Amino acid sequence: MIELQQITVQFGTKQVLQNISMTFHKGEIIGLVAPNGTGKSTLMNVMMNYVKPHQGRVILQEKWQYTTKKNEVYIHQQMSMMPDQSDLYPHLSGKEHLKMYSVMWGSSPSLIEKTIEQLGMASYVNKKTGTYSLGMRQRLCFAMQIVADTPIMLMDEVMNGLDPTHVELISQILLQKKAEGKTIIIASHLLENLEKYADRIFFLVGGQLQLAADLLPLVATTAKATIRMEDATTQLAKALTQQFVNSDVQTLPNGTTLCYLSQASNHSVGEIIDFLQGHQVTNIHVGPITLQDLYSLYFQ
């Protein structure tokens, strides 16, 4: 378990993190969502003690804090951050990087071969990383964190540069690590992917962590159904509210139009879909408001 207490960070006159207090638990995957440059990486760097907060503290296992060098060494044995591609040594092989991380964190050497096999790295892991593609380097960085095998893992844009097959593969490995009791905190822009495995997803809004579920518009939480349209016009949105009185229509900044059908409505979802299809709207989905919708509401 790791706890943040009143974390505040300011760069010049800009307050990046504002009085953040939150606890992350064992066996939990946490998603962090916000545009670049708004504090996600800063928050992770505070957790690693790479950035000193102006106020607040990080507490591990209810007692360990960054108050002494000895404490910092212990915390870093329990918590690691996925390396960036710029941290790789181009003259060393991928396997040499994995061995280095295994030795640094004292993990089982058998985890190296297991991770190489899981990530399909055998064909290139013995080559120098200076020859790697973007996706190969990203897989290696992820593999290095897995080999470190710490109870708490911080990952900033872990899926960057990966094709859909490897995005899915890494997603499955993350779920395996969660089942092992790891606490995993992931900053990601792949929102649809993040929704598949994260237990809690937070938006970093105005320097504070806001649980995504709490940011849903009230009308979305009370609707009996939500119809999503990608190609509806402004005129059609107005026609919808006139035709279906007990509905609420909202067009998001990303162009998606949402129609919330209230509990009090006598109309069915099928009637609304028939109406839309009659107006040449074909890209229609029925389901709850998505994380991408929320992102558009708060950040676009």
PDB file of C-alpha atoms in Angstrom:
ATOM      1  CA  MET A   1       0.000   0.000   0.000  1.00  0.00           C
ATOM      2  CA  ILE A   2       1.187   3.498  -0.810  1.00  0.00           C
ATOM      3  CA  GLU A   3      -0.389   6.655   0.530  1.00  0.00           C
ATOM      4  CA  LEU A   4      -0.111  10.242  -0.688  1.00  0.00           C
ATOM      5  CA  GLN A   5      -0.808  12.928   1.880  1.00  0.00           C
ATOM      6  CA  GLN A   6      -1.469  16.525   0.782  1.00  0.00           C
ATOM      7  CA  ILE A   7       1.009  16.463  -2.101  1.00  0.00           C
ATOM      8  CA  THR A   8       1.540  19.917  -3.600  1.00  0.00           C
ATOM      9  CA  VAL A   9       4.070  20.801  -6.300  1.00  0.00           C
ATOM     10  CA  GLN A  10       4.602  24.219  -7.834  1.00  0.00           C
ATOM     11  CA  PHE A  11       6.914  25.222 -10.682  1.00  0.00           C
ATOM     12  CA  GLY A  12       7.372  28.990 -10.604  1.00  0.00           C
ATOM     13  CA  THR A  13       3.891  30.465 -10.416  1.00  0.00           C
ATOM     14  CA  LYS A  14       2.216  27.317 -11.792  1.00  0.00           C
ATOM     15  CA  GLN A  15       0.773  24.877  -9.277  1.00  0.00           C
ATOM     16  CA  VAL A  16       0.984  21.471 -10.960  1.00  0.00           C
ATOM     17  CA  LEU A  17      -0.258  19.284  -8.092  1.00  0.00           C
ATOM     18  CA  GLN A  18      -2.613  20.656  -5.490  1.00  0.00           C
ATOM     19  CA  ASN A  19      -3.107  19.039  -2.090  1.00  0.00           C
ATOM     20  CA  ILE A  20      -3.429  15.459  -3.403  1.00  0.00           C
ATOM     21  CA  SER A  21      -4.334  12.816  -0.828  1.00  0.00           C
ATOM     22  CA  MET A  22      -4.953   9.267  -2.035  1.00  0.00           C
ATOM     23  CA  THR A  23      -4.234   5.644  -1.112  1.00  0.00           C
ATOM     24  CA  PHE A  24      -3.402   2.902  -3.603  1.00  0.00           C
ATOM     25  CA  HIS A  25      -3.812  -0.693  -2.463  1.00  0.00           C
ATOM     26  CA  LYS A  26      -2.211  -4.070  -3.014  1.00  0.00           C
ATOM     27  CA  GLY A  27      -3.513  -5.931  -6.053  1.00  0.00           C
ATOM     28  CA  GLU A  28      -4.926  -2.810  -7.697  1.00  0.00           C
ATOM     29  CA  ILE A  29      -4.357  -1.287 -11.134  1.00  0.00           C
ATOM     30  CA  ILE A  30      -4.718   2.499 -11.138  1.00  0.00           C
ATOM     31  CA  GLY A  31      -5.091   4.539 -14.315  1.00  0.00           C
ATOM     32  CA  LEU A  32      -3.989   8.185 -14.547  1.00  0.00           C
ATOM     33  CA  VAL A  33      -5.417  10.308 -17.352  1.00  0.00           C
ATOM     34  CA  ALA A  34      -4.590  13.884 -18.369  1.00  0.00           C
ATOM     35  CA  PRO A  35      -3.018  15.735 -21.309  1.00  0.00           C
ATOM     36  CA  ASN A  36       0.774  15.934 -21.518  1.00  0.00           C
ATOM     37  CA  GLY A  37       2.360  18.526 -19.280  1.00  0.00           C
ATOM     38  CA  THR A  38      -0.387  18.588 -16.670  1.00  0.00           C
ATOM     39  CA  GLY A  39       1.250  16.642 -13.861  1.00  0.00           C
ATOM     40  CA  LYS A  40       1.001  12.865 -14.401  1.00  0.00           C
ATOM     41  CA  SER A  41       4.753  12.341 -14.690  1.00  0.00           C
ATOM     42  CA  THR A  42       5.381  14.839 -11.892  1.00  0.00           C
ATOM     43  CA  LEU A  43       3.132  12.847  -9.567  1.00  0.00           C
ATOM     44  CA  MET A  44       5.033   9.642 -10.334  1.00  0.00           C
ATOM     45  CA  ASN A  45       8.353  11.424  -9.825  1.00  0.00           C
ATOM     46  CA  VAL A  46       7.141  12.629  -6.429  1.00  0.00           C
ATOM     47  CA  MET A  47       6.260   9.048  -5.510  1.00  0.00           C
ATOM     48  CA  MET A  48       9.803   8.016  -6.449  1.00  0.00           C
ATOM     49  CA  ASN A  49      11.311  11.033  -4.629  1.00  0.00           C
ATOM     50  CA  TYR A  50      12.816  12.334  -7.885  1.00  0.00           C
ATOM     51  CA  VAL A  51      10.809  15.532  -7.366  1.00  0.00           C
ATOM     52  CA  LYS A  52      10.467  16.996  -3.876  1.00  0.00           C
ATOM     53  CA  PRO A  53       6.946  18.235  -3.133  1.00  0.00           C
ATOM     54  CA  HIS A  54       6.529  21.714  -1.694  1.00  0.00           C
ATOM     55  CA  GLN A  55       4.075  20.164   0.733  1.00  0.00           C
ATOM     56  CA  GLY A  56       2.990  16.673   1.700  1.00  0.00           C
ATOM     57  CA  ARG A  57       4.535  13.242   1.997  1.00  0.00           C
ATOM     58  CA  VAL A  58       4.596   9.765   0.493  1.00  0.00           C
ATOM     59  CA  ILE A  59       4.040   6.883   2.919  1.00  0.00           C
ATOM     60  CA  LEU A  60       4.737   3.228   2.121  1.00  0.00           C
ATOM     61  CA  GLN A  61       3.187   0.415   4.166  1.00  0.00           C
ATOM     62  CA  GLU A  62       1.849   2.954   6.685  1.00  0.00           C
ATOM     63  CA  LYS A  63       5.303   3.852   8.078  1.00  0.00           C
ATOM     64  CA  TRP A  64       8.109   4.268   5.505  1.00  0.00           C
ATOM     65  CA  GLN A  65       8.776   7.818   4.318  1.00  0.00           C
ATOM     66  CA  TYR A  66      11.564   9.621   2.425  1.00  0.00           C
ATOM     67  CA  THR A  67      13.055  10.995   5.625  1.00  0.00           C
ATOM     68  CA  THR A  68      16.439   9.221   5.491  1.00  0.00           C
ATOM     69  CA  LYS A  69      18.655   7.676   2.832  1.00  0.00           C
ATOM     70  CA  LYS A  70      18.096   4.274   4.418  1.00  0.00           C
ATOM     71  CA  ASN A  71      14.340   4.685   4.097  1.00  0.00           C
ATOM     72  CA  GLU A  72      14.686   5.779   0.475  1.00  0.00           C
ATOM     73  CA  VAL A  73      16.722   2.662  -0.338  1.00  0.00           C
ATOM     74  CA  TYR A  74      14.052   0.465   1.243  1.00  0.00           C
ATOM     75  CA  ILE A  75      11.186   2.224  -0.571  1.00  0.00           C
ATOM     76  CA  HIS A  76      12.985   1.853  -3.903  1.00  0.00           C
ATOM     77  CA  GLN A  77      13.341  -1.866  -3.236  1.00  0.00           C
ATOM     78  CA  GLN A  78       9.540  -1.981  -3.016  1.00  0.00           C
ATOM     79  CA  MET A  79       8.644   0.477  -5.758  1.00  0.00           C
ATOM     80  CA  SER A  80      10.082   0.974  -9.240  1.00  0.00           C
ATOM     81  CA  MET A  81       9.326   3.125 -12.255  1.00  0.00           C
ATOM     82  CA  MET A  82       9.435   1.753 -15.771  1.00  0.00           C
ATOM     83  CA  PRO A  83      12.553   3.121 -17.489  1.00  0.00           C
ATOM     84  CA  ASP A  84      12.257   5.496 -20.404  1.00  0.00           C
ATOM     85  CA  GLN A  85      13.679   4.564 -23.798  1.00  0.00           C
ATOM     86  CA  SER A  86      16.299   7.280 -23.332  1.00  0.00           C
ATOM     87  CA  ASP A  87      17.589   5.291 -20.317  1.00  0.00           C
ATOM     88  CA  LEU A  88      18.683   2.381 -22.526  1.00  0.00           C
ATOM     89  CA  TYR A  89      22.374   1.865 -23.330  1.00  0.00           C
ATOM     90  CA  PRO A  90      22.687   1.435 -27.130  1.00  0.00           C
ATOM     91  CA  HIS A  91      25.891  -0.639 -26.844  1.00  0.00           C
ATOM     92  CA  LEU A  92      24.294  -3.208 -24.509  1.00  0.00           C
ATOM     93  CA  SER A  93      21.926  -5.991 -25.519  1.00  0.00           C
ATOM     94  CA  GLY A  94      18.369  -6.278 -24.291  1.00  0.00           C
ATOM     95  CA  LYS A  95      19.291  -9.314 -22.230  1.00  0.00           C
ATOM     96  CA  GLU A  96      22.133  -7.422 -20.555  1.00  0.00           C
ATOM     97  CA  HIS A  97      19.614  -4.750 -19.541  1.00  0.00           C
ATOM     98  CA  LEU A  98      17.323  -7.404 -18.068  1.00  0.00           C
ATOM     99  CA  LYS A  99      20.185  -9.023 -16.133  1.00  0.00           C
ATOM    100  CA  MET A 100      21.172  -5.598 -14.799  1.00  0.00           C
ATOM    101  CA  TYR A 101      17.658  -4.952 -13.469  1.00  0.00           C
ATOM    102  CA  SER A 102      17.435  -8.449 -11.987  1.00  0.00           C
ATOM    103  CA  VAL A 103      20.692  -7.903 -10.078  1.00  0.00           C
ATOM    104  CA  MET A 104      19.773  -4.367  -8.968  1.00  0.00           C
ATOM    105  CA  TRP A 105      16.480  -5.510  -7.435  1.00  0.00           C
ATOM    106  CA  GLY A 106      17.585  -8.990  -6.376  1.00  0.00           C
ATOM    107  CA  SER A 107      14.813 -10.747  -8.296  1.00  0.00           C
ATOM    108  CA  SER A 108      14.818 -14.358  -9.479  1.00  0.00           C
ATOM    109  CA  PRO A 109      17.037 -14.875 -12.581  1.00  0.00           C
ATOM    110  CA  SER A 110      14.412 -17.304 -13.917  1.00  0.00           C
ATOM    111  CA  LEU A 111      12.097 -14.327 -14.432  1.00  0.00           C
ATOM    112  CA  ILE A 112      14.370 -13.095 -17.238  1.00  0.00           C
ATOM    113  CA  GLU A 113      13.755 -16.045 -19.566  1.00  0.00           C
ATOM    114  CA  LYS A 114      10.071 -16.172 -18.647  1.00  0.00           C
ATOM    115  CA  THR A 115       9.616 -12.494 -19.524  1.00  0.00           C
ATOM    116  CA  ILE A 116      11.560 -12.831 -22.801  1.00  0.00           C
ATOM    117  CA  GLU A 117       9.269 -15.692 -23.810  1.00  0.00           C
ATOM    118  CA  GLN A 118       6.076 -13.911 -22.739  1.00  0.00           C
ATOM    119  CA  LEU A 119       6.921 -10.796 -24.742  1.00  0.00           C
ATOM    120  CA  GLY A 120       8.238 -12.648 -27.808  1.00  0.00           C
ATOM    121  CA  MET A 121      11.681 -11.033 -27.532  1.00  0.00           C
ATOM    122  CA  ALA A 122      13.873 -14.073 -28.233  1.00  0.00           C
ATOM    123  CA  SER A 123      14.693 -13.092 -31.825  1.00  0.00           C
ATOM    124  CA  TYR A 124      16.300  -9.790 -30.861  1.00  0.00           C
ATOM    125  CA  VAL A 125      17.000  -9.768 -27.119  1.00  0.00           C
ATOM    126  CA  ASN A 126      20.712 -10.579 -27.632  1.00  0.00           C
ATOM    127  CA  LYS A 127      21.205  -7.734 -30.110  1.00  0.00           C
ATOM    128  CA  LYS A 128      22.396  -4.275 -29.084  1.00  0.00           C
ATOM    129  CA  THR A 129      19.506  -1.973 -28.230  1.00  0.00           C
ATOM    130  CA  GLY A 130      20.873   0.660 -30.616  1.00  0.00           C
ATOM    131  CA  THR A 131      19.500  -1.518 -33.414  1.00  0.00           C
ATOM    132  CA  TYR A 132      15.991  -1.792 -31.942  1.00  0.00           C
ATOM    133  CA  SER A 133      12.804  -0.301 -33.370  1.00  0.00           C
ATOM    134  CA  LEU A 134      10.552   1.918 -31.249  1.00  0.00           C
ATOM    135  CA  GLY A 135       8.267  -0.990 -30.382  1.00  0.00           C
ATOM    136  CA  MET A 136      11.180  -3.282 -29.492  1.00  0.00           C
ATOM    137  CA  ARG A 137      12.656  -0.664 -27.160  1.00  0.00           C
ATOM    138  CA  GLN A 138       9.287  -0.148 -25.498  1.00  0.00           C
ATOM    139  CA  ARG A 139       8.846  -3.873 -24.906  1.00  0.00           C
ATOM    140  CA  LEU A 140      12.328  -3.998 -23.404  1.00  0.00           C
ATOM    141  CA  CYS A 141      11.563  -1.118 -21.028  1.00  0.00           C
ATOM    142  CA  PHE A 142       8.401  -2.914 -19.904  1.00  0.00           C
ATOM    143  CA  ALA A 143      10.326  -6.185 -19.540  1.00  0.00           C
ATOM    144  CA  MET A 144      12.927  -4.444 -17.363  1.00  0.00           C
ATOM    145  CA  GLN A 145      10.227  -3.335 -14.942  1.00  0.00           C
ATOM    146  CA  ILE A 146       8.676  -6.795 -14.888  1.00  0.00           C
ATOM    147  CA  VAL A 147      12.095  -8.338 -14.163  1.00  0.00           C
ATOM    148  CA  ALA A 148      12.639  -5.876 -11.278  1.00  0.00           C
ATOM    149  CA  ASP A 149       9.561  -7.570  -9.761  1.00  0.00           C
ATOM    150  CA  THR A 150       8.799  -4.872  -7.184  1.00  0.00           C
ATOM    151  CA  PRO A 151       5.470  -4.908  -5.281  1.00  0.00           C
ATOM    152  CA  ILE A 152       4.632  -1.430  -6.619  1.00  0.00           C
ATOM    153  CA  MET A 153       5.155  -0.548 -10.290  1.00  0.00           C
ATOM    154  CA  LEU A 154       4.805   2.891 -11.883  1.00  0.00           C
ATOM    155  CA  MET A 155       4.422   3.086 -15.653  1.00  0.00           C
ATOM    156  CA  ASP A 156       4.228   6.233 -17.792  1.00  0.00           C
ATOM    157  CA  GLU A 157       2.727   5.571 -21.262  1.00  0.00           C
ATOM    158  CA  VAL A 158       3.611   1.878 -21.194  1.00  0.00           C
ATOM    159  CA  MET A 159       1.830   1.241 -24.521  1.00  0.00           C
ATOM    160  CA  ASN A 160       3.691   3.948 -26.444  1.00  0.00           C
ATOM    161  CA  GLY A 161       4.750   2.758 -29.918  1.00  0.00           C
ATOM    162  CA  LEU A 162       3.208  -0.710 -29.606  1.00  0.00           C
ATOM    163  CA  ASP A 163       1.012  -2.404 -32.203  1.00  0.00           C
ATOM    164  CA  PRO A 164      -2.444  -3.713 -31.158  1.00  0.00           C
ATOM    165  CA  THR A 165      -1.156  -7.269 -30.672  1.00  0.00           C
ATOM    166  CA  HIS A 166       1.465  -6.185 -28.157  1.00  0.00           C
ATOM    167  CA  VAL A 167      -0.928  -3.756 -26.462  1.00  0.00           C
ATOM    168  CA  GLU A 168      -3.196  -6.724 -25.777  1.00  0.00           C
ATOM    169  CA  LEU A 169      -0.256  -8.920 -24.705  1.00  0.00           C
ATOM    170  CA  ILE A 170       1.009  -6.362 -22.188  1.00  0.00           C
ATOM    171  CA  SER A 171      -2.542  -5.820 -20.925  1.00  0.00           C
ATOM    172  CA  GLN A 172      -2.749  -9.538 -20.102  1.00  0.00           C
ATOM    173  CA  ILE A 173       0.620  -9.462 -18.317  1.00  0.00           C
ATOM    174  CA  LEU A 174      -0.573  -6.484 -16.255  1.00  0.00           C
ATOM    175  CA  LEU A 175      -3.595  -8.499 -15.148  1.00  0.00           C
ATOM    176  CA  GLN A 176      -1.290 -11.386 -14.207  1.00  0.00           C
ATOM    177  CA  LYS A 177       0.817  -9.046 -12.081  1.00  0.00           C
ATOM    178  CA  LYS A 178      -2.309  -7.688 -10.426  1.00  0.00           C
ATOM    179  CA  ALA A 179      -3.301 -11.285  -9.556  1.00  0.00           C
ATOM    180  CA  GLU A 180       0.130 -11.654  -7.926  1.00  0.00           C
ATOM    181  CA  GLY A 181      -0.767  -8.739  -5.639  1.00  0.00           C
ATOM    182  CA  LYS A 182       1.211  -5.986  -7.382  1.00  0.00           C
ATOM    183  CA  THR A 183       0.084  -2.377  -7.132  1.00  0.00           C
ATOM    184  CA  ILE A 184       0.344  -0.931 -10.646  1.00  0.00           C
ATOM    185  CA  ILE A 185      -0.096   2.758 -11.474  1.00  0.00           C
ATOM    186  CA  ILE A 186      -0.305   3.547 -15.190  1.00  0.00           C
ATOM    187  CA  ALA A 187      -0.464   6.872 -17.011  1.00  0.00           C
ATOM    188  CA  SER A 188      -1.896   6.243 -20.472  1.00  0.00           C
ATOM    189  CA  HIS A 189      -3.566   7.941 -23.436  1.00  0.00           C
ATOM    190  CA  LEU A 190      -5.020   4.632 -24.708  1.00  0.00           C
ATOM    191  CA  LEU A 191      -8.271   5.165 -22.854  1.00  0.00           C
ATOM    192  CA  GLU A 192     -10.254   2.297 -24.353  1.00  0.00           C
ATOM    193  CA  ASN A 193      -7.451  -0.073 -23.410  1.00  0.00           C
ATOM    194  CA  LEU A 194      -7.136   1.405 -19.908  1.00  0.00           C
ATOM    195  CA  GLU A 195     -10.838   0.802 -19.250  1.00  0.00           C
ATOM    196  CA  LYS A 196     -10.343  -2.929 -19.823  1.00  0.00           C
ATOM    197  CA  TYR A 197      -8.044  -3.583 -16.875  1.00  0.00           C
ATOM    198  CA  ALA A 198      -7.867  -0.608 -14.484  1.00  0.00           C
ATOM    199  CA  ASP A 199      -9.707  -0.951 -11.170  1.00  0.00           C
ATOM    200  CA  ARG A 200      -9.832   2.802 -10.651  1.00  0.00           C
ATOM    201  CA  ILE A 201      -9.166   5.557 -13.183  1.00  0.00           C
ATOM    202  CA  PHE A 202      -8.352   9.093 -12.113  1.00  0.00           C
ATOM    203  CA  PHE A 203      -8.359  12.288 -14.161  1.00  0.00           C
ATOM    204  CA  LEU A 204      -5.792  14.862 -13.107  1.00  0.00           C
ATOM    205  CA  VAL A 205      -7.944  17.998 -13.252  1.00  0.00           C
ATOM    206  CA  GLY A 206      -6.697  21.326 -11.921  1.00  0.00           C
ATOM    207  CA  GLY A 207      -3.835  19.627 -10.109  1.00  0.00           C
ATOM    208  CA  GLN A 208      -6.128  17.232  -8.256  1.00  0.00           C
ATOM    209  CA  LEU A 209      -7.054  13.579  -8.718  1.00  0.00           C
ATOM    210  CA  GLN A 210     -10.700  13.111  -9.653  1.00  0.00           C
ATOM    211  CA  LEU A 211     -12.172   9.612  -9.886  1.00  0.00           C
ATOM    212  CA  ALA A 212     -13.494   9.249 -13.437  1.00  0.00           C
ATOM    213  CA  ALA A 213     -16.703   7.624 -12.219  1.00  0.00           C
ATOM    214  CA  ASP A 214     -17.426  10.739 -10.153  1.00  0.00           C
ATOM    215  CA  LEU A 215     -17.067  13.004 -13.195  1.00  0.00           C
ATOM    216  CA  LEU A 216     -19.996  11.495 -15.089  1.00  0.00           C
ATOM    217  CA  PRO A 217     -22.693  14.072 -15.877  1.00  0.00           C
ATOM    218  CA  LEU A 218     -25.702  13.593 -13.598  1.00  0.00           C
ATOM    219  CA  VAL A 219     -27.944  12.938 -16.586  1.00  0.00           C
ATOM    220  CA  ALA A 220     -25.668  10.032 -17.597  1.00  0.00           C
ATOM    221  CA  THR A 221     -25.930   8.374 -14.193  1.00  0.00           C
ATOM    222  CA  THR A 222     -29.731   8.558 -14.097  1.00  0.00           C
ATOM    223  CA  ALA A 223     -30.499   7.633 -17.723  1.00  0.00           C
ATOM    224  CA  LYS A 224     -31.979   4.241 -18.496  1.00  0.00           C
ATOM    225  CA  ALA A 225     -30.015   4.157 -21.752  1.00  0.00           C
ATOM    226  CA  THR A 226     -27.379   6.179 -23.615  1.00  0.00           C
ATOM    227  CA  ILE A 227     -27.207   6.269 -27.415  1.00  0.00           C
ATOM    228  CA  ARG A 228     -23.938   7.446 -28.953  1.00  0.00           C
ATOM    229  CA  MET A 229     -23.712   8.931 -32.476  1.00  0.00           C
ATOM    230  CA  GLU A 230     -20.568   9.889 -34.349  1.00  0.00           C
ATOM    231  CA  ASP A 231     -22.139  11.637 -37.347  1.00  0.00           C
ATOM    232  CA  ALA A 232     -25.169  13.570 -36.056  1.00  0.00           C
ATOM    233  CA  THR A 233     -25.699  17.196 -37.100  1.00  0.00           C
ATOM    234  CA  THR A 234     -26.707  20.086 -34.863  1.00  0.00           C
ATOM    235  CA  GLN A 235     -30.101  20.139 -36.566  1.00  0.00           C
ATOM    236  CA  LEU A 236     -30.616  16.438 -35.867  1.00  0.00           C
ATOM    237  CA  ALA A 237     -29.712  16.916 -32.194  1.00  0.00           C
ATOM    238  CA  LYS A 238     -32.467  19.538 -31.927  1.00  0.00           C
ATOM    239  CA  ALA A 239     -34.907  17.270 -33.749  1.00  0.00           C
ATOM    240  CA  LEU A 240     -34.150  14.468 -31.282  1.00  0.00           C
ATOM    241  CA  THR A 241     -35.103  16.562 -28.252  1.00  0.00           C
ATOM    242  CA  GLN A 242     -38.303  17.656 -29.967  1.00  0.00           C
ATOM    243  CA  GLN A 243     -39.303  14.146 -31.033  1.00  0.00           C
ATOM    244  CA  PHE A 244     -38.354  12.447 -27.761  1.00  0.00           C
ATOM    245  CA  VAL A 245     -39.349  14.814 -24.961  1.00  0.00           C
ATOM    246  CA  ASN A 246     -37.892  12.799 -22.080  1.00  0.00           C
ATOM    247  CA  SER A 247     -34.400  12.712 -23.534  1.00  0.00           C
ATOM    248  CA  ASP A 248     -31.323  14.856 -23.121  1.00  0.00           C
ATOM    249  CA  VAL A 249     -28.962  15.412 -26.042  1.00  0.00           C
ATOM    250  CA  GLN A 250     -25.348  16.507 -25.596  1.00  0.00           C
ATOM    251  CA  THR A 251     -22.696  17.072 -28.275  1.00  0.00           C
ATOM    252  CA  LEU A 252     -19.132  16.677 -27.013  1.00  0.00           C
ATOM    253  CA  PRO A 253     -16.091  18.691 -28.168  1.00  0.00           C
ATOM    254  CA  ASN A 254     -14.830  15.633 -30.075  1.00  0.00           C
ATOM    255  CA  GLY A 255     -18.003  15.600 -32.228  1.00  0.00           C
ATOM    256  CA  THR A 256     -19.718  12.642 -30.550  1.00  0.00           C
ATOM    257  CA  THR A 257     -23.385  13.225 -29.760  1.00  0.00           C
ATOM    258  CA  LEU A 258     -24.965  11.500 -26.767  1.00  0.00           C
ATOM    259  CA  CYS A 259     -28.693  10.980 -26.296  1.00  0.00           C
ATOM    260  CA  TYR A 260     -29.676  10.095 -22.723  1.00  0.00           C
ATOM    261  CA  LEU A 261     -33.080   8.411 -22.490  1.00  0.00           C
ATOM    262  CA  SER A 262     -34.588   9.169 -19.090  1.00  0.00           C
ATOM    263  CA  GLN A 263     -36.223   6.630 -16.800  1.00  0.00           C
ATOM    264  CA  ALA A 264     -39.514   8.507 -17.204  1.00  0.00           C
ATOM    265  CA  SER A 265     -39.592   8.146 -20.986  1.00  0.00           C
ATOM    266  CA  ASN A 266     -42.215   5.964 -22.649  1.00  0.00           C
ATOM    267  CA  HIS A 267     -40.011   5.637 -25.709  1.00  0.00           C
ATOM    268  CA  SER A 268     -37.680   2.718 -26.355  1.00  0.00           C
ATOM    269  CA  VAL A 269     -34.079   2.659 -27.526  1.00  0.00           C
ATOM    270  CA  GLY A 270     -35.306   0.990 -30.699  1.00  0.00           C
ATOM    271  CA  GLU A 271     -37.564   3.929 -31.526  1.00  0.00           C
ATOM    272  CA  ILE A 272     -34.648   6.354 -31.238  1.00  0.00           C
ATOM    273  CA  ILE A 273     -32.426   4.156 -33.388  1.00  0.00           C
ATOM    274  CA  ASP A 274     -35.149   3.909 -36.034  1.00  0.00           C
ATOM    275  CA  PHE A 275     -35.476   7.703 -35.970  1.00  0.00           C
ATOM    276  CA  LEU A 276     -31.721   8.161 -36.387  1.00  0.00           C
ATOM    277  CA  GLN A 277     -31.454   5.638 -39.194  1.00  0.00           C
ATOM    278  CA  GLY A 278     -34.317   7.395 -40.912  1.00  0.00           C
ATOM    279  CA  HIS A 279     -32.131  10.509 -40.890  1.00  0.00           C
ATOM    280  CA  GLN A 280     -29.159   8.642 -42.425  1.00  0.00           C
ATOM    281  CA  VAL A 281     -27.227   8.294 -39.164  1.00  0.00           C
ATOM    282  CA  THR A 282     -25.428   4.951 -39.322  1.00  0.00           C
ATOM    283  CA  ASN A 283     -22.651   5.104 -36.704  1.00  0.00           C
ATOM    284  CA  ILE A 284     -24.799   4.374 -33.643  1.00  0.00           C
ATOM    285  CA  HIS A 285     -23.816   2.651 -30.396  1.00  0.00           C
ATOM    286  CA  VAL A 286     -25.846   1.923 -27.293  1.00  0.00           C
ATOM    287  CA  GLY A 287     -23.961   1.872 -24.004  1.00  0.00           C
ATOM    288  CA  PRO A 288     -22.627   4.002 -21.162  1.00  0.00           C
ATOM    289  CA  ILE A 289     -20.567   7.138 -21.603  1.00  0.00           C
ATOM    290  CA  THR A 290     -16.962   6.121 -22.249  1.00  0.00           C
ATOM    291  CA  LEU A 291     -13.663   7.280 -20.816  1.00  0.00           C
ATOM    292  CA  GLN A 292     -12.905   8.906 -24.174  1.00  0.00           C
ATOM    293  CA  ASP A 293     -16.170  10.866 -23.888  1.00  0.00           C
ATOM    294  CA  LEU A 294     -15.177  12.095 -20.430  1.00  0.00           C
ATOM    295  CA  TYR A 295     -11.731  13.045 -21.674  1.00  0.00           C
ATOM    296  CA  SER A 296     -13.326  15.138 -24.392  1.00  0.00           C
ATOM    297  CA  LEU A 297     -15.575  16.852 -21.838  1.00  0.00           C
ATOM    298  CA  TYR A 298     -12.749  17.834 -19.495  1.00  0.00           C
ATOM    299  CA  PHE A 299      -9.685  18.267 -21.679  1.00  0.00           C
ATOM    300  CA  GLN A 300     -10.744  19.347 -25.183  1.00  0.00           C
TER     301      GLN A 300
END
